[in-house]
Amino acid sequence: GKPRTSHFEHCDIASILRDGVAFCAPYSSRLGLHLEARASEAVFGAVDPIELRQVVINLVLNACQASQAGSSVTLVLTVDVAQSYPIAIGLTDAGCGMSREVLQRACEPFFSTKTDGVGLGLSICSDIIRRHKGDLTFDSREGRGTVATIHLPR
């Protein structure tokens, strides 16, 4: 089908983050994971709320699938006006992590390490964040977990 057109609005990103986490909470709970979002204040930015929620949900689900029961998946929203991308959403898990090779290909369309994966989730997330004039980065170590960070302009 035809790709969705982004509709940017002045939105509270903290609220979108909490909504995405609430949507994923039953799934993370079934897996025995502790899921939390930390945002000390309302953070407003020009975003497409539906698309940003989709990215948050996809990243949280990936983190949950990579994590062991009893561990945590944490999202932290920060603002640093000194940065070129002042809004940052960091998602940290203590899952299996990714090798350097997997990390380099993670956002490629149709690349997946999951046996039942299509390989479009991170590719779509990356495209959405680019349309927001932002950046999606990953820092990962095998056996130690991953930090996915969404960087957005204000």
mmCIF file of C-alpha atoms in Angstrom:
data_model
loop_
_atom_site.group_PDB
_atom_site.id
_atom_site.type_symbol
_atom_site.label_atom_id
_atom_site.label_comp_id
_atom_site.label_asym_id
_atom_site.label_seq_id
_atom_site.Cartn_x
_atom_site.Cartn_y
_atom_site.Cartn_z
ATOM 1 C CA GLY A 1 0.000 0.000 0.000
ATOM 2 C CA LYS A 2 0.766 3.646 -0.058
ATOM 3 C CA PRO A 3 3.039 4.897 2.769
ATOM 4 C CA ARG A 4 1.359 6.972 5.448
ATOM 5 C CA THR A 5 1.938 10.724 5.304
ATOM 6 C CA SER A 6 3.426 12.127 8.505
ATOM 7 C CA HIS A 7 1.261 14.651 10.363
ATOM 8 C CA PHE A 8 3.413 16.722 12.700
ATOM 9 C CA GLU A 9 1.842 18.329 15.758
ATOM 10 C CA HIS A 10 3.137 20.118 18.843
ATOM 11 C CA CYS A 11 2.863 17.175 21.268
ATOM 12 C CA ASP A 12 3.964 16.130 24.734
ATOM 13 C CA ILE A 13 6.572 13.475 23.944
ATOM 14 C CA ALA A 14 6.555 12.263 27.573
ATOM 15 C CA SER A 15 2.866 11.437 27.194
ATOM 16 C CA ILE A 16 3.493 9.513 23.949
ATOM 17 C CA LEU A 17 6.267 7.596 25.702
ATOM 18 C CA ARG A 18 4.036 6.681 28.658
ATOM 19 C CA ASP A 19 1.259 5.622 26.272
ATOM 20 C CA GLY A 20 3.598 3.318 24.334
ATOM 21 C CA VAL A 21 4.878 1.777 27.562
ATOM 22 C CA ALA A 22 1.313 1.260 28.846
ATOM 23 C CA PHE A 23 0.464 -0.535 25.582
ATOM 24 C CA CYS A 24 3.460 -2.879 26.021
ATOM 25 C CA ALA A 25 3.027 -3.435 29.779
ATOM 26 C CA PRO A 26 0.823 -6.577 29.574
ATOM 27 C CA TYR A 27 3.314 -8.233 27.183
ATOM 28 C CA SER A 28 6.355 -7.353 29.303
ATOM 29 C CA SER A 29 4.546 -8.542 32.418
ATOM 30 C CA ARG A 30 3.790 -11.934 30.817
ATOM 31 C CA LEU A 31 7.526 -12.253 30.089
ATOM 32 C CA GLY A 32 8.376 -11.435 33.709
ATOM 33 C CA LEU A 33 10.061 -8.122 32.873
ATOM 34 C CA HIS A 34 10.023 -4.814 34.709
ATOM 35 C CA LEU A 35 9.103 -2.059 32.231
ATOM 36 C CA GLU A 36 9.310 1.597 33.168
ATOM 37 C CA ALA A 37 9.370 5.033 31.576
ATOM 38 C CA ARG A 38 11.060 7.997 33.216
ATOM 39 C CA ALA A 39 10.241 11.523 32.147
ATOM 40 C CA SER A 40 10.464 14.174 34.816
ATOM 41 C CA GLU A 41 8.392 16.734 32.935
ATOM 42 C CA ALA A 42 6.311 17.359 29.860
ATOM 43 C CA VAL A 43 8.585 17.698 26.833
ATOM 44 C CA PHE A 44 7.022 19.267 23.775
ATOM 45 C CA GLY A 45 8.214 18.790 20.233
ATOM 46 C CA ALA A 46 6.906 18.757 16.674
ATOM 47 C CA VAL A 47 6.240 15.050 16.055
ATOM 48 C CA ASP A 48 3.722 12.753 14.445
ATOM 49 C CA PRO A 49 2.277 11.193 17.630
ATOM 50 C CA ILE A 50 1.084 8.027 15.871
ATOM 51 C CA GLU A 51 4.456 7.399 14.248
ATOM 52 C CA LEU A 52 6.484 8.157 17.375
ATOM 53 C CA ARG A 53 4.242 5.827 19.398
ATOM 54 C CA GLN A 54 4.823 3.117 16.753
ATOM 55 C CA VAL A 55 8.602 3.534 17.092
ATOM 56 C CA VAL A 56 8.448 3.400 20.903
ATOM 57 C CA ILE A 57 6.286 0.261 20.836
ATOM 58 C CA ASN A 58 8.528 -1.482 18.300
ATOM 59 C CA LEU A 59 11.698 -0.706 20.254
ATOM 60 C CA VAL A 60 10.110 -1.793 23.556
ATOM 61 C CA LEU A 61 8.854 -5.074 22.059
ATOM 62 C CA ASN A 62 12.301 -5.803 20.588
ATOM 63 C CA ALA A 63 13.919 -5.077 23.958
ATOM 64 C CA CYS A 64 11.418 -7.336 25.731
ATOM 65 C CA GLN A 65 12.038 -10.180 23.283
ATOM 66 C CA ALA A 66 15.805 -9.902 23.832
ATOM 67 C CA SER A 67 15.542 -9.813 27.647
ATOM 68 C CA GLN A 68 15.418 -12.523 30.296
ATOM 69 C CA ALA A 69 12.660 -12.810 32.892
ATOM 70 C CA GLY A 70 13.455 -10.754 35.977
ATOM 71 C CA SER A 71 15.351 -8.053 34.093
ATOM 72 C CA SER A 72 14.320 -4.477 33.296
ATOM 73 C CA VAL A 73 13.549 -2.489 30.181
ATOM 74 C CA THR A 74 13.804 1.241 30.891
ATOM 75 C CA LEU A 75 12.987 4.295 28.797
ATOM 76 C CA VAL A 76 14.339 7.667 29.831
ATOM 77 C CA LEU A 77 13.346 10.954 28.201
ATOM 78 C CA THR A 78 15.871 13.773 28.517
ATOM 79 C CA VAL A 79 16.306 17.266 27.123
ATOM 80 C CA ASP A 80 19.668 18.963 26.632
ATOM 81 C CA VAL A 81 19.255 22.260 24.791
ATOM 82 C CA ALA A 82 23.024 22.426 24.173
ATOM 83 C CA GLN A 83 22.766 19.429 21.802
ATOM 84 C CA SER A 84 21.888 19.623 18.104
ATOM 85 C CA TYR A 85 19.183 17.017 18.851
ATOM 86 C CA PRO A 86 17.998 18.280 22.257
ATOM 87 C CA ILE A 87 15.331 15.598 22.841
ATOM 88 C CA ALA A 88 16.592 12.085 23.556
ATOM 89 C CA ILE A 89 14.657 8.923 24.356
ATOM 90 C CA GLY A 90 16.994 6.219 25.610
ATOM 91 C CA LEU A 91 15.735 2.643 25.846
ATOM 92 C CA THR A 92 17.965 0.282 27.832
ATOM 93 C CA ASP A 93 17.666 -3.475 28.164
ATOM 94 C CA ALA A 94 19.879 -6.121 29.737
ATOM 95 C CA GLY A 95 19.131 -8.603 26.965
ATOM 96 C CA CYS A 96 21.343 -10.686 24.727
ATOM 97 C CA GLY A 97 22.842 -7.685 22.932
ATOM 98 C CA MET A 98 23.976 -7.552 19.313
ATOM 99 C CA SER A 99 27.273 -8.356 17.650
ATOM 100 C CA ARG A 100 29.034 -5.652 15.643
ATOM 101 C CA GLU A 101 27.890 -7.336 12.411
ATOM 102 C CA VAL A 102 24.244 -7.458 13.500
ATOM 103 C CA LEU A 103 24.438 -3.881 14.777
ATOM 104 C CA GLN A 104 25.679 -2.658 11.375
ATOM 105 C CA ARG A 105 22.738 -4.330 9.606
ATOM 106 C CA ALA A 106 20.005 -3.857 12.239
ATOM 107 C CA CYS A 107 18.066 -1.203 10.293
ATOM 108 C CA GLU A 108 18.401 -2.842 6.873
ATOM 109 C CA PRO A 109 15.050 -3.846 5.344
ATOM 110 C CA PHE A 110 14.382 -7.606 5.599
ATOM 111 C CA PHE A 111 17.313 -8.253 7.963
ATOM 112 C CA SER A 112 16.322 -10.143 11.119
ATOM 113 C CA THR A 113 17.963 -12.409 13.660
ATOM 114 C CA LYS A 114 14.567 -13.734 14.770
ATOM 115 C CA THR A 115 13.388 -17.036 13.302
ATOM 116 C CA ASP A 116 9.899 -15.572 12.802
ATOM 117 C CA GLY A 117 11.056 -12.025 12.006
ATOM 118 C CA VAL A 118 10.304 -10.207 8.765
ATOM 119 C CA GLY A 119 13.061 -7.653 9.298
ATOM 120 C CA LEU A 120 11.037 -4.508 8.740
ATOM 121 C CA GLY A 121 10.523 -3.196 12.288
ATOM 122 C CA LEU A 122 13.809 -1.344 12.812
ATOM 123 C CA SER A 123 13.945 -0.297 9.164
ATOM 124 C CA ILE A 124 10.529 1.369 9.506
ATOM 125 C CA CYS A 125 11.537 2.915 12.856
ATOM 126 C CA SER A 126 14.673 4.354 11.290
ATOM 127 C CA ASP A 127 12.679 5.796 8.364
ATOM 128 C CA ILE A 128 10.143 7.389 10.735
ATOM 129 C CA ILE A 129 12.835 9.026 12.862
ATOM 130 C CA ARG A 130 14.575 10.329 9.711
ATOM 131 C CA ARG A 131 11.260 11.904 8.608
ATOM 132 C CA HIS A 132 11.259 13.615 12.018
ATOM 133 C CA LYS A 133 14.721 15.027 11.146
ATOM 134 C CA GLY A 134 16.135 12.909 13.961
ATOM 135 C CA ASP A 135 18.480 10.011 14.466
ATOM 136 C CA LEU A 136 18.152 6.453 15.817
ATOM 137 C CA THR A 137 21.328 4.920 17.241
ATOM 138 C CA PHE A 138 22.235 1.685 18.991
ATOM 139 C CA ASP A 139 24.974 0.857 21.462
ATOM 140 C CA SER A 140 25.154 -2.847 22.160
ATOM 141 C CA ARG A 141 27.417 -5.552 23.531
ATOM 142 C CA GLU A 142 26.727 -9.239 23.175
ATOM 143 C CA GLY A 143 25.558 -10.732 26.458
ATOM 144 C CA ARG A 144 25.226 -7.296 28.098
ATOM 145 C CA GLY A 145 22.256 -5.620 26.457
ATOM 146 C CA THR A 146 21.452 -2.723 24.194
ATOM 147 C CA VAL A 147 20.747 0.981 24.444
ATOM 148 C CA ALA A 148 18.605 2.337 21.613
ATOM 149 C CA THR A 149 18.462 6.133 21.491
ATOM 150 C CA ILE A 150 16.058 8.300 19.551
ATOM 151 C CA HIS A 151 17.437 11.811 19.046
ATOM 152 C CA LEU A 152 14.930 14.473 17.975
ATOM 153 C CA PRO A 153 15.078 18.190 17.248
ATOM 154 C CA ARG A 154 12.889 20.463 19.318
#
